[in-house]
CSV table of C-alpha atoms and ligand atoms in Angstrom, one decimal:
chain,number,residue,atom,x,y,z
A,1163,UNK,CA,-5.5,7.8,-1.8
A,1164,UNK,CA,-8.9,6.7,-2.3
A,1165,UNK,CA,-10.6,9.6,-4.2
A,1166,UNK,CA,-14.0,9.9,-4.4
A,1167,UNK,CA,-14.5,6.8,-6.2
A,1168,UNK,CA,-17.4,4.5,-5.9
A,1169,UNK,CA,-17.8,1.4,-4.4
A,1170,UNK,CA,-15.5,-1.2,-5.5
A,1171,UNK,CA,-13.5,1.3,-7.4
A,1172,UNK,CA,-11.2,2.3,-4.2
A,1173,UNK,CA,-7.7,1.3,-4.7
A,1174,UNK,CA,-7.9,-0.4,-1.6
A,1175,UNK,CA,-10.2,-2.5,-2.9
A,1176,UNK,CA,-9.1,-2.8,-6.2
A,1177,UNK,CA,-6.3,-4.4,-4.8
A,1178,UNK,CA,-8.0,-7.2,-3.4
A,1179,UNK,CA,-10.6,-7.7,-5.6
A,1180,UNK,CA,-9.8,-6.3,-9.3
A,1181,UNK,CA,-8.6,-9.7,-10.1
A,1182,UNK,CA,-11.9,-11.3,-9.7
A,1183,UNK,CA,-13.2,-14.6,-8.0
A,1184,UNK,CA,-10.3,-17.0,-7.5
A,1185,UNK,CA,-11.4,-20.8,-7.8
A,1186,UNK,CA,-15.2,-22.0,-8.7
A,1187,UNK,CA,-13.7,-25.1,-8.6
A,1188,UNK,CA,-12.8,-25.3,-4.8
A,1189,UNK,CA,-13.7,-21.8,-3.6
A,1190,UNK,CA,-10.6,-21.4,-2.6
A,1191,UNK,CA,-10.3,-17.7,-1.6
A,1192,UNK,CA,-6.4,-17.1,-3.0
A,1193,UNK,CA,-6.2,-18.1,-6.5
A,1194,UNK,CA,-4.5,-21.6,-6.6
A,1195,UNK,CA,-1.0,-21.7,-8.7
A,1196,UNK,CA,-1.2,-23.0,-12.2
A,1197,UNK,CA,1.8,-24.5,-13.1
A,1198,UNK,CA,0.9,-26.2,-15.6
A,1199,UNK,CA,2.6,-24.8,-19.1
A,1200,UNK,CA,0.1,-26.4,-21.1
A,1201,UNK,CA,-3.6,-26.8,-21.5
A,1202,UNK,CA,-5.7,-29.4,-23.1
A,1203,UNK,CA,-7.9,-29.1,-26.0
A,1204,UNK,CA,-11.7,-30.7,-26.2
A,1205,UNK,CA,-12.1,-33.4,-28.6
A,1206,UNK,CA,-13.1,-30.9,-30.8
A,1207,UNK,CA,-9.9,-29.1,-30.8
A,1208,UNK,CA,-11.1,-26.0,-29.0
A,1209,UNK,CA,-9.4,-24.6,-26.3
A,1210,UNK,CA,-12.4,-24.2,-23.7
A,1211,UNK,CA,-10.6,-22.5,-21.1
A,1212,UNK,CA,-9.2,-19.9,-23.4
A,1213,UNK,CA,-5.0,-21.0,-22.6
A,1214,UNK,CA,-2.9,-22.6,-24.8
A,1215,UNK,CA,0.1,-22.2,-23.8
A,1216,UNK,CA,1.7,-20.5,-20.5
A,1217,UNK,CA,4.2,-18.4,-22.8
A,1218,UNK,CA,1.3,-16.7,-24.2
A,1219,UNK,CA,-1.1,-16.8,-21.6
A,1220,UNK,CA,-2.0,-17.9,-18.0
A,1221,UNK,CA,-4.4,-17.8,-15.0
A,1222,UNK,CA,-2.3,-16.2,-12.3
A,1223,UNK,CA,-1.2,-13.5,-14.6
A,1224,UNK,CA,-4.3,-12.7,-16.3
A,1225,UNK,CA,-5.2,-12.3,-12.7
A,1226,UNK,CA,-2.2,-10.3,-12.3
A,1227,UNK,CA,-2.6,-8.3,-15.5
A,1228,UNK,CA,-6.4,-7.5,-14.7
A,1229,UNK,CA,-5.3,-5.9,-11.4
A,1230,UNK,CA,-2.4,-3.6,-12.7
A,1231,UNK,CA,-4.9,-2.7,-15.2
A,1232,UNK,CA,-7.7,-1.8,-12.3
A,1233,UNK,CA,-4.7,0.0,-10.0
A,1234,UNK,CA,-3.5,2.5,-12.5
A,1235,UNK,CA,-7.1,2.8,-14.3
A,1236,UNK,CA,-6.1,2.0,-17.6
A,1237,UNK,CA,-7.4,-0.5,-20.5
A,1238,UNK,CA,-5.0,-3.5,-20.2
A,1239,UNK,CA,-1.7,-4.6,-18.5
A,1240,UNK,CA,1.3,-6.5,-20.1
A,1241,UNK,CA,3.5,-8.6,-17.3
A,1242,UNK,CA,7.2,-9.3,-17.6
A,1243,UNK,CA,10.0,-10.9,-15.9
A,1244,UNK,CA,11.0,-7.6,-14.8
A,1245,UNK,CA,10.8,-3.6,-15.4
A,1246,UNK,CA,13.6,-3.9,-17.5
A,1247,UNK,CA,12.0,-6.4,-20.1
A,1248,UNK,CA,9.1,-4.1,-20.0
A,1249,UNK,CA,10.9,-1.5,-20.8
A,1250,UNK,CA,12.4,-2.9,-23.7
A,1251,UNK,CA,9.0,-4.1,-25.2
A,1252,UNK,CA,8.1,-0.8,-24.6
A,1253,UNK,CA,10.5,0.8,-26.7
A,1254,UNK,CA,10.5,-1.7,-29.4
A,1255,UNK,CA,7.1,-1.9,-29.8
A,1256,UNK,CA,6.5,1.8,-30.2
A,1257,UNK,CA,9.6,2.6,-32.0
A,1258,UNK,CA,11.7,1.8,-35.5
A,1259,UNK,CA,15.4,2.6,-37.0
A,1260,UNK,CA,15.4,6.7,-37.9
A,1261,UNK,CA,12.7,7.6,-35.2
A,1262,UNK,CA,14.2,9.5,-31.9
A,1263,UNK,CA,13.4,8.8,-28.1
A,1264,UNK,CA,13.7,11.9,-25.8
A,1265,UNK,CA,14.6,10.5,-22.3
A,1266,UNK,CA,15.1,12.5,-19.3
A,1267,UNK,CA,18.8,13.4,-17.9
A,1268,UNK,CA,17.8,12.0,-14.8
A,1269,UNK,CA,16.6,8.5,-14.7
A,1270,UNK,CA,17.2,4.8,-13.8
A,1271,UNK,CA,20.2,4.1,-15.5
A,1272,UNK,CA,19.9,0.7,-16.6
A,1273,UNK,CA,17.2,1.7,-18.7
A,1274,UNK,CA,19.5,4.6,-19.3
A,1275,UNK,CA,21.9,1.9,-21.0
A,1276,UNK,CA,19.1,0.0,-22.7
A,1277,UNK,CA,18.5,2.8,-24.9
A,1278,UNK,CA,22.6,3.8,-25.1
A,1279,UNK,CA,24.0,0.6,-26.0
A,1280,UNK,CA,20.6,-1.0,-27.4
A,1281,UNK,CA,17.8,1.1,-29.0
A,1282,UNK,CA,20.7,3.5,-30.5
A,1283,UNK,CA,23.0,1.4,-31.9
A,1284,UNK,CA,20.0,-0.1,-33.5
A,1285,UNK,CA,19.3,3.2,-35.1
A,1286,UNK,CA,17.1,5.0,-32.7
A,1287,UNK,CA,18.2,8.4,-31.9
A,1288,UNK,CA,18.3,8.9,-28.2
A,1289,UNK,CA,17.9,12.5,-26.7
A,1290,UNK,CA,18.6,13.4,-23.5
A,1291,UNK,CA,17.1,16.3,-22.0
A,1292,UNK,CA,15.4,18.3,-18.6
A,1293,UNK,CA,12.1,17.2,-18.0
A,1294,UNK,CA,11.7,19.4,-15.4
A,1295,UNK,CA,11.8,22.1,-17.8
A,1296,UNK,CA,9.1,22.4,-20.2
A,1297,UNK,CA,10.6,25.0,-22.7
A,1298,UNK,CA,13.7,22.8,-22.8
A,1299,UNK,CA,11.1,19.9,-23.9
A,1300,UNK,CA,9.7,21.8,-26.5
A,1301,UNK,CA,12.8,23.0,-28.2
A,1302,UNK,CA,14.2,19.4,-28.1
A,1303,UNK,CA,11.0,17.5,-29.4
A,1304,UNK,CA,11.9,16.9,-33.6
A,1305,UNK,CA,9.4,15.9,-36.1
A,1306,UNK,CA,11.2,12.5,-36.1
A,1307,UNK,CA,10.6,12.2,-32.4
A,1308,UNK,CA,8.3,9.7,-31.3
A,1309,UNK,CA,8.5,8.7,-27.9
A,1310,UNK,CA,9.1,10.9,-24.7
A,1311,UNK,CA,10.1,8.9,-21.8
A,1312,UNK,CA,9.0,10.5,-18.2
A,1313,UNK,CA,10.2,9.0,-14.9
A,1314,UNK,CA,8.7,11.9,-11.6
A,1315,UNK,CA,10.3,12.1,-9.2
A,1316,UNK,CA,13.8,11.1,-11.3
A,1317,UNK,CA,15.8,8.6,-10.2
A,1318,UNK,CA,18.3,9.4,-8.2
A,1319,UNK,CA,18.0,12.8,-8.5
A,1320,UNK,CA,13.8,13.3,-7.3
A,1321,UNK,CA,13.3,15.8,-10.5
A,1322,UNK,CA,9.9,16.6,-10.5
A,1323,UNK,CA,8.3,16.8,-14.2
A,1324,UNK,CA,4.9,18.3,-15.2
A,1325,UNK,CA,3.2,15.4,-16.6
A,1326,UNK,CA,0.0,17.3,-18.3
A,1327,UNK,CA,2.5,19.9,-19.9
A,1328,UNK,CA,4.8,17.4,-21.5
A,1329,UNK,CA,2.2,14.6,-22.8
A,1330,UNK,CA,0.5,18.5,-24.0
A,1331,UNK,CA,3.9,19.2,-25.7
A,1332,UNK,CA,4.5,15.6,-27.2
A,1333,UNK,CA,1.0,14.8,-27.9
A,1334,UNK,CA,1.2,18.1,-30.2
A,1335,UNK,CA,4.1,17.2,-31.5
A,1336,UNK,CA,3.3,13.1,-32.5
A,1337,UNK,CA,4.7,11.7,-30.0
A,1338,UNK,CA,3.8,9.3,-27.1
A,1339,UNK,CA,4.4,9.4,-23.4
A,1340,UNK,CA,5.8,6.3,-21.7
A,1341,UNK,CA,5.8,7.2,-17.8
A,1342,UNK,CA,8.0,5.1,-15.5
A,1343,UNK,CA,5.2,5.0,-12.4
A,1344,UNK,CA,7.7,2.1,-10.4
A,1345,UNK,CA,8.5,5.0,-7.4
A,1346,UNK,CA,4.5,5.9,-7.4
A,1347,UNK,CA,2.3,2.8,-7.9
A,1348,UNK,CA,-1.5,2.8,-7.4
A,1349,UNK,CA,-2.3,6.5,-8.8
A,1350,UNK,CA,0.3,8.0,-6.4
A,1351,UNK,CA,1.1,9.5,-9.6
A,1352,UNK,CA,-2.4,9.2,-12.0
A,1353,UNK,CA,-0.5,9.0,-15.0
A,1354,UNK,CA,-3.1,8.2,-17.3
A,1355,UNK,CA,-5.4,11.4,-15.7
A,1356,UNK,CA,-2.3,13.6,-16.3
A,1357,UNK,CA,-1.8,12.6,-20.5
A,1358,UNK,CA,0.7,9.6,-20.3
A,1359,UNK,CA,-0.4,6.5,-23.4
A,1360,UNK,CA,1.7,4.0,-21.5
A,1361,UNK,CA,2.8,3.2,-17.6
A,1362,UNK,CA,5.7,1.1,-17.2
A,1363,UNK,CA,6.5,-0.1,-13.6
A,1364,UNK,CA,8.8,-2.7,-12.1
A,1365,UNK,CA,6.7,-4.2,-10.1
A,1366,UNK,CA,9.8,-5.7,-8.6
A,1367,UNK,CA,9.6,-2.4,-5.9
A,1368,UNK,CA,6.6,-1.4,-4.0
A,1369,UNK,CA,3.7,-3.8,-6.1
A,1370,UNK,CA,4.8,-6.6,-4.8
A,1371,UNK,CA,7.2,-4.9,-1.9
A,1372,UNK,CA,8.9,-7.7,-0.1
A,1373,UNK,CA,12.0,-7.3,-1.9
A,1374,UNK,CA,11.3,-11.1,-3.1
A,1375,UNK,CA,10.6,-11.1,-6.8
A,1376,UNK,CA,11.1,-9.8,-10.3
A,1377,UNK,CA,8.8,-8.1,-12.9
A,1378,UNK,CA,7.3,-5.8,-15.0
A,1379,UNK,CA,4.1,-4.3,-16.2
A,1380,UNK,CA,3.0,-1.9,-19.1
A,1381,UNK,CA,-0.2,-0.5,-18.7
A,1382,UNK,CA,-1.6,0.9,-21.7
A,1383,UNK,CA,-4.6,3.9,-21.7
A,1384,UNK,CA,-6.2,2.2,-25.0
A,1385,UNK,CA,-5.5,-1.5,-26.6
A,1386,UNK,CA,-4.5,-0.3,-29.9
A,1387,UNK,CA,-1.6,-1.3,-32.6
A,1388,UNK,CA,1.5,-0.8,-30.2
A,1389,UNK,CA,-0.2,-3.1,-27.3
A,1390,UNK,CA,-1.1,-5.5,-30.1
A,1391,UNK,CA,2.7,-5.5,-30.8
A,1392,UNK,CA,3.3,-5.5,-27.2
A,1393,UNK,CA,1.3,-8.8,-26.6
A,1394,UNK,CA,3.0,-10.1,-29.8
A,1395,UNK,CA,6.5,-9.4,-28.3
A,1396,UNK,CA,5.1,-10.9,-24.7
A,1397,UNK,CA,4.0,-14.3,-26.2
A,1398,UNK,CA,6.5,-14.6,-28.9
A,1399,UNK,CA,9.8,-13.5,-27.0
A,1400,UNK,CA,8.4,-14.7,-23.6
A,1401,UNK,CA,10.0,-12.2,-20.9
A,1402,UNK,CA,7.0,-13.4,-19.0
A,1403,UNK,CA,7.1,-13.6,-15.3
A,1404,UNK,CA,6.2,-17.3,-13.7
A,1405,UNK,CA,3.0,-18.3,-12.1
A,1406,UNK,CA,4.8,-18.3,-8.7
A,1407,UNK,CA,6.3,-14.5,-9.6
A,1408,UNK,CA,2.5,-13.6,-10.4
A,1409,UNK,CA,1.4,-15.5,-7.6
A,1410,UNK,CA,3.7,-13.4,-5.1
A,1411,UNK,CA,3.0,-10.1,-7.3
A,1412,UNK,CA,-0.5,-10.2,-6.5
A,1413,UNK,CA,-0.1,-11.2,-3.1
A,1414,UNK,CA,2.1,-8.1,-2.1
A,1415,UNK,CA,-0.6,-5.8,-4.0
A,1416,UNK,CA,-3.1,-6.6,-2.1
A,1417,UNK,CA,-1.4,-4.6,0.7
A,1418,UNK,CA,0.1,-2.4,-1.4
A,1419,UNK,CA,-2.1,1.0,-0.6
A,1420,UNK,CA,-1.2,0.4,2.9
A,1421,UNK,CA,2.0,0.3,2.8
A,1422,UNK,CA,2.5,3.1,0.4
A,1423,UNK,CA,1.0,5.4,4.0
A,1424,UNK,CA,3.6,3.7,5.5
A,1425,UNK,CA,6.3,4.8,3.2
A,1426,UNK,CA,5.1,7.9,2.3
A,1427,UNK,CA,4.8,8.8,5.9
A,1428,UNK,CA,8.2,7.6,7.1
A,1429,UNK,CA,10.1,9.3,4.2
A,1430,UNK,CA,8.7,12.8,5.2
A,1431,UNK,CA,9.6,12.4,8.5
A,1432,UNK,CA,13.1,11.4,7.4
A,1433,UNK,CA,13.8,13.7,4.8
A,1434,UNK,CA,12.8,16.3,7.5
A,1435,UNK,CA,15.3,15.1,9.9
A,1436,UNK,CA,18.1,14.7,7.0
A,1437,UNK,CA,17.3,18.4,6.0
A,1438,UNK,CA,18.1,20.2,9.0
A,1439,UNK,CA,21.1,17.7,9.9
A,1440,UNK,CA,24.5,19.5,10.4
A,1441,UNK,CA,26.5,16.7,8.0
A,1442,UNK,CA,23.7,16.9,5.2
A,1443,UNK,CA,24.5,19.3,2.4
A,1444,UNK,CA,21.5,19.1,0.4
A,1445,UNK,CA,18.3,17.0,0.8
A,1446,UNK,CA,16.4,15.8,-2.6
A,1447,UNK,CA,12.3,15.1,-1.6
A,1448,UNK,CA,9.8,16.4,-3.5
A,1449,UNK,CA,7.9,16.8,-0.4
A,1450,UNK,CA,10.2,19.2,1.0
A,1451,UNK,CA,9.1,22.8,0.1
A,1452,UNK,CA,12.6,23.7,-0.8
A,1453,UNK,CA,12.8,21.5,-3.6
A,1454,UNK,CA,12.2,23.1,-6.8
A,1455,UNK,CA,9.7,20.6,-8.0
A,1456,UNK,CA,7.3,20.9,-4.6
A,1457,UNK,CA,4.4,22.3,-6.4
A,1458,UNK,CA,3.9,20.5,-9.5
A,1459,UNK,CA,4.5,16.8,-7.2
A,1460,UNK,CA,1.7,18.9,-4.6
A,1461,UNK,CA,-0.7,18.9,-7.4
A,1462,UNK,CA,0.0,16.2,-9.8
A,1463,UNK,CA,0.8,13.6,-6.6
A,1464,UNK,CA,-1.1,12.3,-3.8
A,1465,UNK,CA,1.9,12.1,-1.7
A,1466,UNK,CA,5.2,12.4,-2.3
A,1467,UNK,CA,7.0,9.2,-2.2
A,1468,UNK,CA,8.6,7.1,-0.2
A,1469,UNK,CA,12.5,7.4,-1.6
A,1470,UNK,CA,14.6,10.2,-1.3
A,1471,UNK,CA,18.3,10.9,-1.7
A,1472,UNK,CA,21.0,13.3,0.2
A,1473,UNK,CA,24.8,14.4,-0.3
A,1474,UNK,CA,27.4,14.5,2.5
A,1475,UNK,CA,29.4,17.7,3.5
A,1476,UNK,CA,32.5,15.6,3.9
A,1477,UNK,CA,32.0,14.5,0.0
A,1478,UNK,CA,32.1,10.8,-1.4
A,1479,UNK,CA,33.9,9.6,1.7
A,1480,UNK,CA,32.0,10.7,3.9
A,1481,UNK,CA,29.0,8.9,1.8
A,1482,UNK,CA,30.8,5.9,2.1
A,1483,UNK,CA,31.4,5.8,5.4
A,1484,UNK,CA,27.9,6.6,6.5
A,1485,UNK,CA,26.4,3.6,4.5
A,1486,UNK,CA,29.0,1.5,6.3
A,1487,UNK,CA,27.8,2.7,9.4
A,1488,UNK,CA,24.4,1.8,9.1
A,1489,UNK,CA,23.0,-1.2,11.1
A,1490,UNK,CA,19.2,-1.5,10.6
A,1491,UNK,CA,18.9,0.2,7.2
A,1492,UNK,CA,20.4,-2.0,4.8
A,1493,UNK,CA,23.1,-1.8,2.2
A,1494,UNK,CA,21.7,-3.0,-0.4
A,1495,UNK,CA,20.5,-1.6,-4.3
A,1496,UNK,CA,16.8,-1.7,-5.3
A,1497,UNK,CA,13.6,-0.2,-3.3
A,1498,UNK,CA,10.4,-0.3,-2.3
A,1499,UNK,CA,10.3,-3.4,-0.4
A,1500,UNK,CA,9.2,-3.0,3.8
A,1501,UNK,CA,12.9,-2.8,4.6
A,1502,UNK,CA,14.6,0.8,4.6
A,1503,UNK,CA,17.7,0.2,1.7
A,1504,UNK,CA,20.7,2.8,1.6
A,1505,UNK,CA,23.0,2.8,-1.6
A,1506,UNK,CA,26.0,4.9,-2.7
A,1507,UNK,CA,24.4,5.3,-6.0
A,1508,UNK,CA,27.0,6.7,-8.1
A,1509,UNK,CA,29.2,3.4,-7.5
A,1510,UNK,CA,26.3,0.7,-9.5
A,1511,UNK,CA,26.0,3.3,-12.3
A,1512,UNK,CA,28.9,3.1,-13.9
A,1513,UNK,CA,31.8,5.1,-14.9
A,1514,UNK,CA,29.1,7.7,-17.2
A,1515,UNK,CA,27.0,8.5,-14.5
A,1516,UNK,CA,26.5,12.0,-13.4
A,1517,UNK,CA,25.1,11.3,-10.0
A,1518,UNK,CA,27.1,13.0,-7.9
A,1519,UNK,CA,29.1,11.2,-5.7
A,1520,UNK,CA,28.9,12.1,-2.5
A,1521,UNK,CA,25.0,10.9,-2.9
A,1522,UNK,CA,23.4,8.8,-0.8
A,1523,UNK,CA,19.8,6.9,-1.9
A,1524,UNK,CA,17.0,6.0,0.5
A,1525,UNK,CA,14.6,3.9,-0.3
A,1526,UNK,CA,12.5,4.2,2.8
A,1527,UNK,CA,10.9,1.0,5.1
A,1528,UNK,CA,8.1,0.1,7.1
A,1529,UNK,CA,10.3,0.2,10.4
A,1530,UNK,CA,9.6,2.6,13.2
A,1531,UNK,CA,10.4,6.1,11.7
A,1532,UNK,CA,12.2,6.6,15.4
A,1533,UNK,CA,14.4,3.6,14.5
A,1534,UNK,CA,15.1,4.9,10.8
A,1535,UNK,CA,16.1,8.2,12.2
A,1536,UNK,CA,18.4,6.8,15.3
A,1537,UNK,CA,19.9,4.8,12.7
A,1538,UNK,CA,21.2,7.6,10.5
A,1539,UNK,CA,21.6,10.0,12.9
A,1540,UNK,CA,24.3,7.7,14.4
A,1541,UNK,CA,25.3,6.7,11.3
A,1542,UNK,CA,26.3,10.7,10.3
A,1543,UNK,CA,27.3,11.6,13.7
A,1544,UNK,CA,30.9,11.0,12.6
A,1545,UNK,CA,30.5,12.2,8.8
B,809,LIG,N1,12.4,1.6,-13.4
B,809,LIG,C1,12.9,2.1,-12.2
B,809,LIG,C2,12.6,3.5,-11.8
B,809,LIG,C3,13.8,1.3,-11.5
B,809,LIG,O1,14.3,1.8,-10.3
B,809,LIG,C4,14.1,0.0,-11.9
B,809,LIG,C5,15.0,-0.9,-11.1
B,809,LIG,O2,15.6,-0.5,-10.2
B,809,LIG,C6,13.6,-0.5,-13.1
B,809,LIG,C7,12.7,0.3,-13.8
B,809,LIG,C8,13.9,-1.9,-13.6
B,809,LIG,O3,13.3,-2.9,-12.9
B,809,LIG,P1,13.9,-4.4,-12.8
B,809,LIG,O4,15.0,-4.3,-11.9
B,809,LIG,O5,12.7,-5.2,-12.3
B,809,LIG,O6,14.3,-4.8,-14.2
């Protein structure tokens, strides 16, 4: 993962250091939490420090912001309370009643239902369509169409979509790319290389990766008009994450290339025990070379992930029954944190989801991939 940058440019390094010098008042070598929501003026009536206010702006997540911005390359980084506030700056920033957002078929559904029971009713048209098939792209994208929305590999289904192709497509067509990067932080997935204008990611999952803390980021290739608005809708509506959340954010990033080996390594290793499993109908991993999406995610990925997801011969029950059975993976919805997290996903979507339902999600851990693989193996031995 660390390219053939130059020094100080590593991602391991970035992620230590991108957020500069900490405290020249102490030297303390973590940045101190500033709590404080509000900072003093000089006599004058200047604001020396450059903060006003912590709604619109503050040292841990400046510090927070610069690192995103270092991670994925980009100009500038926008925290939030969590992905989904992010998203919805996102969407709001870049789009107005009459225009039309194509979204995949395949992605995280609460955002799914932001732009359902939110952006349309508000007068957005919302399309749905394949990412994972260009031609089906193109014959969707309409002059009034704005935004496409990109999320590789798709959540819950691991579709893999060409990222150069579509931002091609929509950039020809007017349109912008938003790419949902929360499954493949830190250039996993180089979004910005590939043609996306914005990365969204919960940093929730694998940023900060101890399954401890809410948030959001957009990253933006260029500060222009829509991260203007962005910052306006940041500051003014105030979805901002505390100075503890940044605090903790920045804390779990600063191992976060690390563990990504981790998970990357444990979820090939499981999805290649899953696949030849007797109780295992179909495995969905990008890194498989099975899956249709293998060589786009070999080329536009430097790894392919650490979450996967698999259906049950014996149907839904059997599903459920093997998530019961489970004793060190946990039962549990979300991902990316250092413990492995199983979820029968078609039962949080609600009743329009088309997951199918004898699907199992795993977001993969940091535990022994031995342990991992005991643990479902005796988990399916009855499925
Ligand atoms: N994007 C993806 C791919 C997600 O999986 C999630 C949450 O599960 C989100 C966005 C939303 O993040 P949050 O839960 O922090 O609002």
């Amino acid at each position: 993962m660390s390219g053939t940058r130059s020094a100080g440019e590593r991602l391991e390094t970035l992620a230590i250091h991108a957020a500069g010098r900490s405290d020249d008042a102490t030297g303390a070598v973590t940045l101190p939490i500033h709590l404080s929501t509000t900072f003093e003026r000089s006599p004058e009536g200047s604001y020396p420090h450059g903060y006003v206010y912590t709604r619109s702006g503050n040292p841990n997540r400046d510090a927070l912001e610069r690192t995103l911005a270092a991670l994925d390359g980009g100009a500038a980084a926008a925290a939030f309370s969590s992905g989904s506030a992010a998203a919805s700056v996102a969407l709001r920033s870049l789009l107005r009643p009459g225009d039309e957002a194509l979204v995949p078929d395949d992605m995280y559904h609460g955002i799914r239902r932001l732009l359902l029971e939110a952006l349309q009713p508000w007068g957005v048209r919302i399309t749905r369509v394949d990412m994972s098939d260009p031609v089906a792209v193109a014959n969707a994208l309409t002059s009034e169409t704005r935004i496409l929305w990109i999320e590789t590999p798709s959540n819950p289904l691991l579709k893999i979509t060409d990222v150069s192709t579509i931002a091609d497509l929509a950039h020809r067509a007017g349109a912008r790319v938003i790419c949902d990067a929360t499954w493949t932080p830190a250039r996993m997935l180089p979004a910005f290389e590939l043609g996306a204008d914005i990365v969204l990611h919960a940093t929730t999952k694998y940023l900060s990766g101890h399954s401890d803390v809410l948030g959001g980021a957009l990253v933006v290739r260029e500060v222009d008009a829509a991260f203007e608005q962005i910052r306006f809708l940041q500051g003014y509506e105030g979805a901002v994450p505390s100075p503890f959340d940044c605090w903790l954010t920045l804390r779990g990033i600063k191992t976060l290339p690390y563990r990504l080996r981790g998970h990357l390594a444990n979820a090939e290793k499981v999805a290649a025990f899953l696949h030849t499993h007797p109780s295992v109908a179909k495995v969905y991993y990008p890194g498989l070379p099975e899956h249709p999406g293998f060589d786009v995610a070999q080329r536009q990925m430097s790894g392919f992930g650490g979450m996967l997801s698999f259906r049950l011969r014996g149907g839904e029950e059997a599903a459920v029954a093997v998530a019961a059975k489970v004793t060190l993976i946990r039962r549990a919805t979300s991902l990316g944190g250092v413990e492995s997290l199983i979820e029968h996903r078609a039962s949080i979507e609600g009743a329009d989801t088309l997951t199918p339902r004898d699907l199992l999600r795993l977001s993969v851990g940091l535990e022994h991939f031995d342990d991992i693989i005991w643990d479902l193996d005796q988990a399916l031995g009855s499925a």
